[in-house]
mmCIF file of C-alpha atoms and ligand atoms in Angstrom:
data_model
loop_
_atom_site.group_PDB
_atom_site.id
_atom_site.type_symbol
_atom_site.label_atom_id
_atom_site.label_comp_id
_atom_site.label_asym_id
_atom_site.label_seq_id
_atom_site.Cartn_x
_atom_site.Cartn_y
_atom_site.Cartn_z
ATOM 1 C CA UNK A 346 49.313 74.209 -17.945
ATOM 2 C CA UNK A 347 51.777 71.036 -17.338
ATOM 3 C CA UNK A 348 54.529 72.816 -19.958
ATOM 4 C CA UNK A 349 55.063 76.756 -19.551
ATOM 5 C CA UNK A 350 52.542 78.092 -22.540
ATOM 6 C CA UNK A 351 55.297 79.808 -25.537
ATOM 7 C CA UNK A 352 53.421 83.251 -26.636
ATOM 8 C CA UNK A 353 52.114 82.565 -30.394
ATOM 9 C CA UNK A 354 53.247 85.800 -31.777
ATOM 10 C CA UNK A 355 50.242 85.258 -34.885
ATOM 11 C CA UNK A 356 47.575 85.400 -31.817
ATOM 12 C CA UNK A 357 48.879 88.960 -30.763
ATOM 13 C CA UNK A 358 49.959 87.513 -27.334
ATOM 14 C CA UNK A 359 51.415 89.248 -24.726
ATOM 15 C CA UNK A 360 50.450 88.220 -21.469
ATOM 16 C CA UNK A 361 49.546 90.721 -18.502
ATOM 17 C CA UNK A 362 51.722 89.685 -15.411
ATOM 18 C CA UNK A 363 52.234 93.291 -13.690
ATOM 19 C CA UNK A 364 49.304 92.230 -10.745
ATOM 20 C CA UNK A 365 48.332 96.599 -9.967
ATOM 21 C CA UNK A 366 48.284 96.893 -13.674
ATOM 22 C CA UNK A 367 45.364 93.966 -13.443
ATOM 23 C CA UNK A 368 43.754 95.531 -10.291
ATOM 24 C CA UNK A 369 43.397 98.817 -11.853
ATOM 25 C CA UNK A 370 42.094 97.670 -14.670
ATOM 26 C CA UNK A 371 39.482 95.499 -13.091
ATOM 27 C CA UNK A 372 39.052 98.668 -11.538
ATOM 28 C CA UNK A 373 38.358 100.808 -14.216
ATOM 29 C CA UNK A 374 36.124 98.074 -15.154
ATOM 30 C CA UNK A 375 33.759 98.078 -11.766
ATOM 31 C CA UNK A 376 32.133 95.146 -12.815
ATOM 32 C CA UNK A 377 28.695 94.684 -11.058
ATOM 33 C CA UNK A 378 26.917 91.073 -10.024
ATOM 34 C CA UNK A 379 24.366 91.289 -13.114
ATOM 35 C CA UNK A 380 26.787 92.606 -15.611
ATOM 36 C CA UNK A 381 26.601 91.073 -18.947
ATOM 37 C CA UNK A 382 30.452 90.707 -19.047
ATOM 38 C CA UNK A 383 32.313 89.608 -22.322
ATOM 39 C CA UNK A 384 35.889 89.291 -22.265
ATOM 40 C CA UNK A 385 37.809 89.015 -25.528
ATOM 41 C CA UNK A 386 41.464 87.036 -25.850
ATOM 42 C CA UNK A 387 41.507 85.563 -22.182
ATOM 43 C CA UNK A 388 44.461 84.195 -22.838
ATOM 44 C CA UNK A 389 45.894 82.746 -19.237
ATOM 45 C CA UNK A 390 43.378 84.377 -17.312
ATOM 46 C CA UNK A 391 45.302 87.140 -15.951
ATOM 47 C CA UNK A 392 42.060 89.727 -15.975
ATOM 48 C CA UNK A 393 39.378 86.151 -15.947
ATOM 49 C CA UNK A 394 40.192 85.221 -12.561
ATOM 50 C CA UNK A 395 39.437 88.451 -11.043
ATOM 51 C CA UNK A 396 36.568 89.429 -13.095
ATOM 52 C CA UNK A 397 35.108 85.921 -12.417
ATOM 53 C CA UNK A 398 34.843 86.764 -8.363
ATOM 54 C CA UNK A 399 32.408 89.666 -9.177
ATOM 55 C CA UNK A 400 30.129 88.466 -11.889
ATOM 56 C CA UNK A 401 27.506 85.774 -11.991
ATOM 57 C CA UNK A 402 28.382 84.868 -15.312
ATOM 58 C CA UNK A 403 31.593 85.470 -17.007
ATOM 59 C CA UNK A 404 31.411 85.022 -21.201
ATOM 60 C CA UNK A 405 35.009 84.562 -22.393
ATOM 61 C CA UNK A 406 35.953 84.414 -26.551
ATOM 62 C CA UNK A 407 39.735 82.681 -27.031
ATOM 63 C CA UNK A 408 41.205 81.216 -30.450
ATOM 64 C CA UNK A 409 43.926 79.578 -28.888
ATOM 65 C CA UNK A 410 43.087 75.677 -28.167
ATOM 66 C CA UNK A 411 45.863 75.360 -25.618
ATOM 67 C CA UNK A 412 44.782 78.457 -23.653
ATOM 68 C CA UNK A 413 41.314 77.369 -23.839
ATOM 69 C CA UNK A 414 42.264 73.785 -22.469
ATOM 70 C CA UNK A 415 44.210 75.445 -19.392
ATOM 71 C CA UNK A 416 41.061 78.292 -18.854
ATOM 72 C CA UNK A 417 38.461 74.945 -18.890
ATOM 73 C CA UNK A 418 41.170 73.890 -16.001
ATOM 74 C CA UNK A 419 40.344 76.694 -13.580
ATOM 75 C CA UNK A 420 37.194 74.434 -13.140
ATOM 76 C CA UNK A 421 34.910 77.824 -12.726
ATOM 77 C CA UNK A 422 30.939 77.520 -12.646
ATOM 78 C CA UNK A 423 30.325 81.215 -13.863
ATOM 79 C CA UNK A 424 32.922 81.009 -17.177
ATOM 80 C CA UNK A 425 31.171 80.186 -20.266
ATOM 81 C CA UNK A 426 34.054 80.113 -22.571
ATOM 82 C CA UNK A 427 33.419 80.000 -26.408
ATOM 83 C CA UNK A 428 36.100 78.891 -28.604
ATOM 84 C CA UNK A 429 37.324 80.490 -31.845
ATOM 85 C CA UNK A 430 37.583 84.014 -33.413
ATOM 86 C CA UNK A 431 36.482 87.328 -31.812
ATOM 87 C CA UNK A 432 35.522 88.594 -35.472
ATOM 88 C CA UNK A 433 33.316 86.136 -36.212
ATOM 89 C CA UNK A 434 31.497 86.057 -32.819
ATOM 90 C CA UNK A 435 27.678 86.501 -32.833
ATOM 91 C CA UNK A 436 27.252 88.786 -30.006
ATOM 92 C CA UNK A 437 23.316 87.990 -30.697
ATOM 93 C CA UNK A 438 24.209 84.881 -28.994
ATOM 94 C CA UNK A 439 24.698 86.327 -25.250
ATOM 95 C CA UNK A 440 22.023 88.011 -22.928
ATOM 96 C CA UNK A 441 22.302 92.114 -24.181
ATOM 97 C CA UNK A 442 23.354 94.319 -23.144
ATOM 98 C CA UNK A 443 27.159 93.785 -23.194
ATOM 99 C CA UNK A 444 30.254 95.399 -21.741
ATOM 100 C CA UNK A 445 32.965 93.959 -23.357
ATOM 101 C CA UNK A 446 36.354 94.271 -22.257
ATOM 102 C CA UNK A 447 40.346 92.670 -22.724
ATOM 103 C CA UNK A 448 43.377 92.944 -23.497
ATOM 104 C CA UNK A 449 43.089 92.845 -27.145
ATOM 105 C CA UNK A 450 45.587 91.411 -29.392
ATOM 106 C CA UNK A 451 47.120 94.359 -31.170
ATOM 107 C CA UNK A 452 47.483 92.679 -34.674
ATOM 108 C CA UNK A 453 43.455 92.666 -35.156
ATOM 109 C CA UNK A 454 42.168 95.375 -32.828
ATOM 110 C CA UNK A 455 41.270 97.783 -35.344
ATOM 111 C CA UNK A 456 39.207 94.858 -37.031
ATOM 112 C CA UNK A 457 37.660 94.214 -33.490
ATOM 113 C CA UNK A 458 36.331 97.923 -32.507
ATOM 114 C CA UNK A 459 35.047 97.678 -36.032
ATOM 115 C CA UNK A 460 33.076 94.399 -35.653
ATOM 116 C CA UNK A 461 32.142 95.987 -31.983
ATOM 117 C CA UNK A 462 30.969 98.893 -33.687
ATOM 118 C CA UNK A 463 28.683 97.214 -36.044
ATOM 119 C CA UNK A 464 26.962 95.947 -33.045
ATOM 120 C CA UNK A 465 26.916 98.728 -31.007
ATOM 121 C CA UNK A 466 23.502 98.685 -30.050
ATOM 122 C CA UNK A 467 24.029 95.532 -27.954
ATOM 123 C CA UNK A 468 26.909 96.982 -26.005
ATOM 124 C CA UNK A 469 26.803 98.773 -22.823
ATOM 125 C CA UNK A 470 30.768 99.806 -22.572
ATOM 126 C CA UNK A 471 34.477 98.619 -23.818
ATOM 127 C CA UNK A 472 37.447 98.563 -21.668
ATOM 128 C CA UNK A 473 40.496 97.495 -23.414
ATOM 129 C CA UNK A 474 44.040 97.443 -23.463
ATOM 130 C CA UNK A 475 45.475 99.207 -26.824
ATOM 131 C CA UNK A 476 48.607 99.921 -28.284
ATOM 132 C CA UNK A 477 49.117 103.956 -27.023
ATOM 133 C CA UNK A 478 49.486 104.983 -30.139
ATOM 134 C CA UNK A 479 46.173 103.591 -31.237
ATOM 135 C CA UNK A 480 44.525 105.016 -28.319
ATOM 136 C CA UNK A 481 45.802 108.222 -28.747
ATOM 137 C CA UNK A 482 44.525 108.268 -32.320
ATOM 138 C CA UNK A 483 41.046 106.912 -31.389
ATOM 139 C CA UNK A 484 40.877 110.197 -29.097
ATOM 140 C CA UNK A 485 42.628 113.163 -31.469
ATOM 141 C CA UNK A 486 40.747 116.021 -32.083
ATOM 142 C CA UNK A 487 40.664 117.740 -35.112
ATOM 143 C CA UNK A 488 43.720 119.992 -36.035
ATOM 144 C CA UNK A 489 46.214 117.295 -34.475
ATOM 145 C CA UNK A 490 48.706 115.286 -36.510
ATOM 146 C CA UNK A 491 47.290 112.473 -35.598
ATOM 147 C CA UNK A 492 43.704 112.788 -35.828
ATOM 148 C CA UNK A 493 42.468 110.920 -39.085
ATOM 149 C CA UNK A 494 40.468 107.868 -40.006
ATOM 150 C CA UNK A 495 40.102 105.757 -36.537
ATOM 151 C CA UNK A 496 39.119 108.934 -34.776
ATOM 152 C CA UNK A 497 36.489 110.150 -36.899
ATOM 153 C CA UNK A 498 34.916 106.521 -37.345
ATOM 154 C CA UNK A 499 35.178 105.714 -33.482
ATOM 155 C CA UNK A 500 34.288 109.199 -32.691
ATOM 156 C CA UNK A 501 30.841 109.531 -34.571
ATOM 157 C CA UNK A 502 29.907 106.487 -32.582
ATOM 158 C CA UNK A 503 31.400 106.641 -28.871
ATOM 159 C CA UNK A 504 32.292 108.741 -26.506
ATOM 160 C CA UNK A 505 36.069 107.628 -25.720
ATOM 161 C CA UNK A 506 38.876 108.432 -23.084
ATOM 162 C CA UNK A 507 42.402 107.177 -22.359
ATOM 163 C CA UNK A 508 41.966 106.021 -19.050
ATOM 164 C CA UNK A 509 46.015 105.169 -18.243
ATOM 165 C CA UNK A 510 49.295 104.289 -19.832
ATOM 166 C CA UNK A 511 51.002 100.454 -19.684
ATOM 167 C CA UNK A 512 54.403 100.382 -20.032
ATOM 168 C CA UNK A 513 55.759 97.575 -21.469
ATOM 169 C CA UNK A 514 57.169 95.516 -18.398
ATOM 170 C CA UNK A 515 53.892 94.422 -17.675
ATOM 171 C CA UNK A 516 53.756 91.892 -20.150
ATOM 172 C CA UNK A 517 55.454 88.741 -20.626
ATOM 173 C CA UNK A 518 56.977 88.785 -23.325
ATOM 174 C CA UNK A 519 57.021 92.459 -23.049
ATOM 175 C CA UNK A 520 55.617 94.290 -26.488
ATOM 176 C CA UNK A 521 57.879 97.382 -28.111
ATOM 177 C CA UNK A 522 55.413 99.843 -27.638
ATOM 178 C CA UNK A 523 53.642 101.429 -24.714
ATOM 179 C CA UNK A 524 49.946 100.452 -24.215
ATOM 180 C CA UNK A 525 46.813 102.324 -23.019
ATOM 181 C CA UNK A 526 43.972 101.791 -21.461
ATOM 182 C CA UNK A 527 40.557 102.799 -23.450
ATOM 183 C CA UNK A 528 37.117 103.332 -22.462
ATOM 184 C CA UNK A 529 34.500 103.752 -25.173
ATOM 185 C CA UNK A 530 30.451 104.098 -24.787
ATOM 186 C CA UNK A 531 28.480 103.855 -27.384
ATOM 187 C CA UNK A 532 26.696 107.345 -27.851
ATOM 188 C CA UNK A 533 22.924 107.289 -27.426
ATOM 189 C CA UNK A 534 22.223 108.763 -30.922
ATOM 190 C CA UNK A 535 24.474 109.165 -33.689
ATOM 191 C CA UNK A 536 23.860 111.521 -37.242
ATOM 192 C CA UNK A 537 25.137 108.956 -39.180
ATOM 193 C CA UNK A 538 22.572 107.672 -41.380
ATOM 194 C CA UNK A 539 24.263 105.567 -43.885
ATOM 195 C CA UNK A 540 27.356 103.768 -42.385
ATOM 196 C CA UNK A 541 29.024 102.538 -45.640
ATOM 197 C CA UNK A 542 28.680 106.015 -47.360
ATOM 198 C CA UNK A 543 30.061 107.726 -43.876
ATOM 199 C CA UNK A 544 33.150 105.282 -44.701
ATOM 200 C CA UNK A 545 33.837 105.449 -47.896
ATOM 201 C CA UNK A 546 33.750 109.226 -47.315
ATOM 202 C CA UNK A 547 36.101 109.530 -44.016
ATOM 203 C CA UNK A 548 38.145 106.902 -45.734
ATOM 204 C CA UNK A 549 38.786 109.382 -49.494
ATOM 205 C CA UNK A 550 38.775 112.435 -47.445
ATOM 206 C CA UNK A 551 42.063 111.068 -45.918
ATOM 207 C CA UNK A 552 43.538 109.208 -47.986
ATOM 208 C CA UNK A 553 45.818 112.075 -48.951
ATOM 209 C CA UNK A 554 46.111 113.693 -45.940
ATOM 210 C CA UNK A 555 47.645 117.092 -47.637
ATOM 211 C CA UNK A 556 45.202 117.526 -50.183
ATOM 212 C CA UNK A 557 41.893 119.871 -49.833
ATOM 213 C CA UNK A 558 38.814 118.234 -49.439
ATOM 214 C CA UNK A 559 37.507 119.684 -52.830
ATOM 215 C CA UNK A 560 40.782 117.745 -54.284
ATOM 216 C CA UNK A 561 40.049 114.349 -52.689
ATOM 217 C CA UNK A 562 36.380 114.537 -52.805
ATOM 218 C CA UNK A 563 36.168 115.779 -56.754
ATOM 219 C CA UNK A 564 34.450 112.934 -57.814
ATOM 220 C CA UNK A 565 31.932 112.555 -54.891
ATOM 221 C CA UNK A 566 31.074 116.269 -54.254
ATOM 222 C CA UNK A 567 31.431 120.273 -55.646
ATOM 223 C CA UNK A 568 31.128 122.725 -53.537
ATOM 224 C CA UNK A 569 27.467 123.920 -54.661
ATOM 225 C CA UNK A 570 26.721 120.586 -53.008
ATOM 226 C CA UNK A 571 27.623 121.087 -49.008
ATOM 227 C CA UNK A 572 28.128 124.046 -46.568
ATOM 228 C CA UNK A 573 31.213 122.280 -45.714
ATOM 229 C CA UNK A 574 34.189 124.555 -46.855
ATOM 230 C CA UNK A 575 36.076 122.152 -48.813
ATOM 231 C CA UNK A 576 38.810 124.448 -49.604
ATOM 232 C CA UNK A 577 40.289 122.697 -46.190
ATOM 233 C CA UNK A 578 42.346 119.498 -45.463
ATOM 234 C CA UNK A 579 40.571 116.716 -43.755
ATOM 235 C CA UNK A 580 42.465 117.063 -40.680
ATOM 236 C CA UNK A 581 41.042 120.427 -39.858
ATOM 237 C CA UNK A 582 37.370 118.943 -40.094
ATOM 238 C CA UNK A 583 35.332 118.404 -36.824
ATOM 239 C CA UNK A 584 33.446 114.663 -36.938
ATOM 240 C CA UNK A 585 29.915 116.616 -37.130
ATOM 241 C CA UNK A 586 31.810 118.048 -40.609
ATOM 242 C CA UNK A 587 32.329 114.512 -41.719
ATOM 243 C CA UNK A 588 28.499 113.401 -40.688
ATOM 244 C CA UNK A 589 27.488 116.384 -42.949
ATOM 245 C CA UNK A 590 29.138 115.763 -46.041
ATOM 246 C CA UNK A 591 28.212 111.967 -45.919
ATOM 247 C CA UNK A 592 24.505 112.845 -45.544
ATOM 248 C CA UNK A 593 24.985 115.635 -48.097
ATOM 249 C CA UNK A 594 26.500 113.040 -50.577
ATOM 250 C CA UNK A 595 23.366 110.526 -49.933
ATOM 251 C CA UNK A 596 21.076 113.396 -50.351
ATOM 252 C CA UNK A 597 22.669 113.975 -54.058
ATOM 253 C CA UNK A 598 22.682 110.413 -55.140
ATOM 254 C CA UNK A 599 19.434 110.062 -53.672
ATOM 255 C CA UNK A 600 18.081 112.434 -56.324
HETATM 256 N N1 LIG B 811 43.974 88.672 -21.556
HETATM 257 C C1 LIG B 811 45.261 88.026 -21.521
HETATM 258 C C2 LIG B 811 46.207 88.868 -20.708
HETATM 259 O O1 LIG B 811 45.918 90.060 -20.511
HETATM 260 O O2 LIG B 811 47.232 88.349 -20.272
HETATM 261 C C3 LIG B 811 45.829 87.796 -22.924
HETATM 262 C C4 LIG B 811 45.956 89.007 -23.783
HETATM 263 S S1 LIG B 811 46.822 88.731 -25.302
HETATM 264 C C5 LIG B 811 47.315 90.377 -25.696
HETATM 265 C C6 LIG B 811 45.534 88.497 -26.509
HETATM 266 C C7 LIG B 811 44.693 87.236 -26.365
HETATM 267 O O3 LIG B 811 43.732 87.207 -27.426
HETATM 268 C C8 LIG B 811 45.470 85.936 -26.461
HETATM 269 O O4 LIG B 811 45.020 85.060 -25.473
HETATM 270 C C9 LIG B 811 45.131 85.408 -27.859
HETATM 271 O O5 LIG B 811 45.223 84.011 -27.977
HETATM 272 C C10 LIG B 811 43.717 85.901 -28.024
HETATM 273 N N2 LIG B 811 43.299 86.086 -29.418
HETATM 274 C C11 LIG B 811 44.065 86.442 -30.479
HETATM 275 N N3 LIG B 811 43.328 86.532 -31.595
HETATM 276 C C12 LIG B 811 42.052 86.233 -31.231
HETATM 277 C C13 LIG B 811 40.822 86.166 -31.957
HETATM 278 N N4 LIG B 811 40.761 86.421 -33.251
HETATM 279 N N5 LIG B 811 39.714 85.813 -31.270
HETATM 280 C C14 LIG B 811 39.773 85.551 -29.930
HETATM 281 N N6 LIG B 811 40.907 85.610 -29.204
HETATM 282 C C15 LIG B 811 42.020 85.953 -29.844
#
């Protein structure tokens, strides 16, 4: 880039520069010669130019027309970039299956493992960079503060582990919060069998976190209706729990 690039703050950009940080990441990654790579929010290319030297093909998704113009510089054979917005990528449009990986901008990753998880069944692996704190909640267990929505939806369809914490001095310009590292694999089989009822029914089970379940459910479920004790709060629920009183709700409306 002739001029220094100026983070766009609306893009979510913070920019690796901390070179082990990279490495281990890349290492975490183990990218293999056939891999169906796609990375999300190149940006400058801090992860692109060392995942490019192990793949045949590299398949990158950027919004940013000025980072896009300086990635087309690197001149590479293998990177296929596609311009515009992660969300509304058609991942039908790249050889399955997928691993997809990046450092995600933090204003629209929830939206993005969502949109991932939608198309699940095309995707080998994720490795991304996360804020901690969303990491951490993606991996809570039940009867921690913290577990709630984002762990029981990512949860019920991946296996998931914090793989390492990045502090904040690896970015330029370096975010307030510490980041994490997060691996998620889609699970070969999941209970679920209607995702917008297992929503809507994660999503009023928590909306008041100090309620009971009978109290948030009451107008989705009684008691006589599940073997799930509902006299608890949602927090105390494993995700199998969850998976059970979705189906259980389907089975009633079924009827
Ligand atoms: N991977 C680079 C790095 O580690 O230095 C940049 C990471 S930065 C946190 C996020 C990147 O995602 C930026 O390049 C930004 O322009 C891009 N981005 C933001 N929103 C996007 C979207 N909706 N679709 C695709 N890329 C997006």
């Amino acid at each position: 880039m002739a001029n220094k690039h100026i983070a766009r703050k609306r893009f979510g950009q913070n920019f690796l520069i901390d070179e082990t940080v990279i490495s281990r990441i890349v290492s975490v990654i183990a990218p293999k010669f056939d891999d169906n790579l796609l990375e999300i929010g190149p940006g400058q290319g801090a992860m692109t130019l060392l995942l490019l030297e192990c793949v045949k093909i590299l398949n990158v998704i950027e919004i940013d027309r000025d980072l896009i113009d300086f990635l087309k510089g690197f001149n590479k054979d293998n990177l296929v970039i596609h311009e515009g917005d992660a969300l509304k990528f058609d991942l039908n449009t790249l050889p399955t299956p997928i691993r997809v990986v990046g450092n995600l901008p933090y204003n629209i990753s929830s939206p993005i493992l969502f949109h991932l998880l939608e198309n699940r069944d095309k995707v080998v692996d994720m490795t991304f960079m996360l804020q901690k704190e969303v990491v951490e909640r993606m991996v809570a267990g039940n009867g921690s503060k913290i577990y709630g929505r984002l762990s029981v939806m990512i949860q019920a369809f991946f296996e998931v582990e914090l793989i390492f914490i990045v502090p904040p001095e690896s970015f330029e310009p370096a975010p307030k919060v510490d980041s994490a590292i997060a691996y998620l694999k889609p699970l070969p089989k999941t209970a679920v069998r209607n995702m917008s009822i297992f929503q809507k029914i994660v999503k009023v089970s928590f909306a008041q976190r100090r309620k009971t379940l009978r109290n948030c459910l009451k107008s989705h479920l009684t008691q006589a209706q599940t073997a799930i004790d509902l006299s608890q709060r949602a927090e105390m629920l494993a995700v199998q729990d969850f998976i059970t009183l979705a189906n259980d709700y389907e089975n009633i409306n079924e009827k």
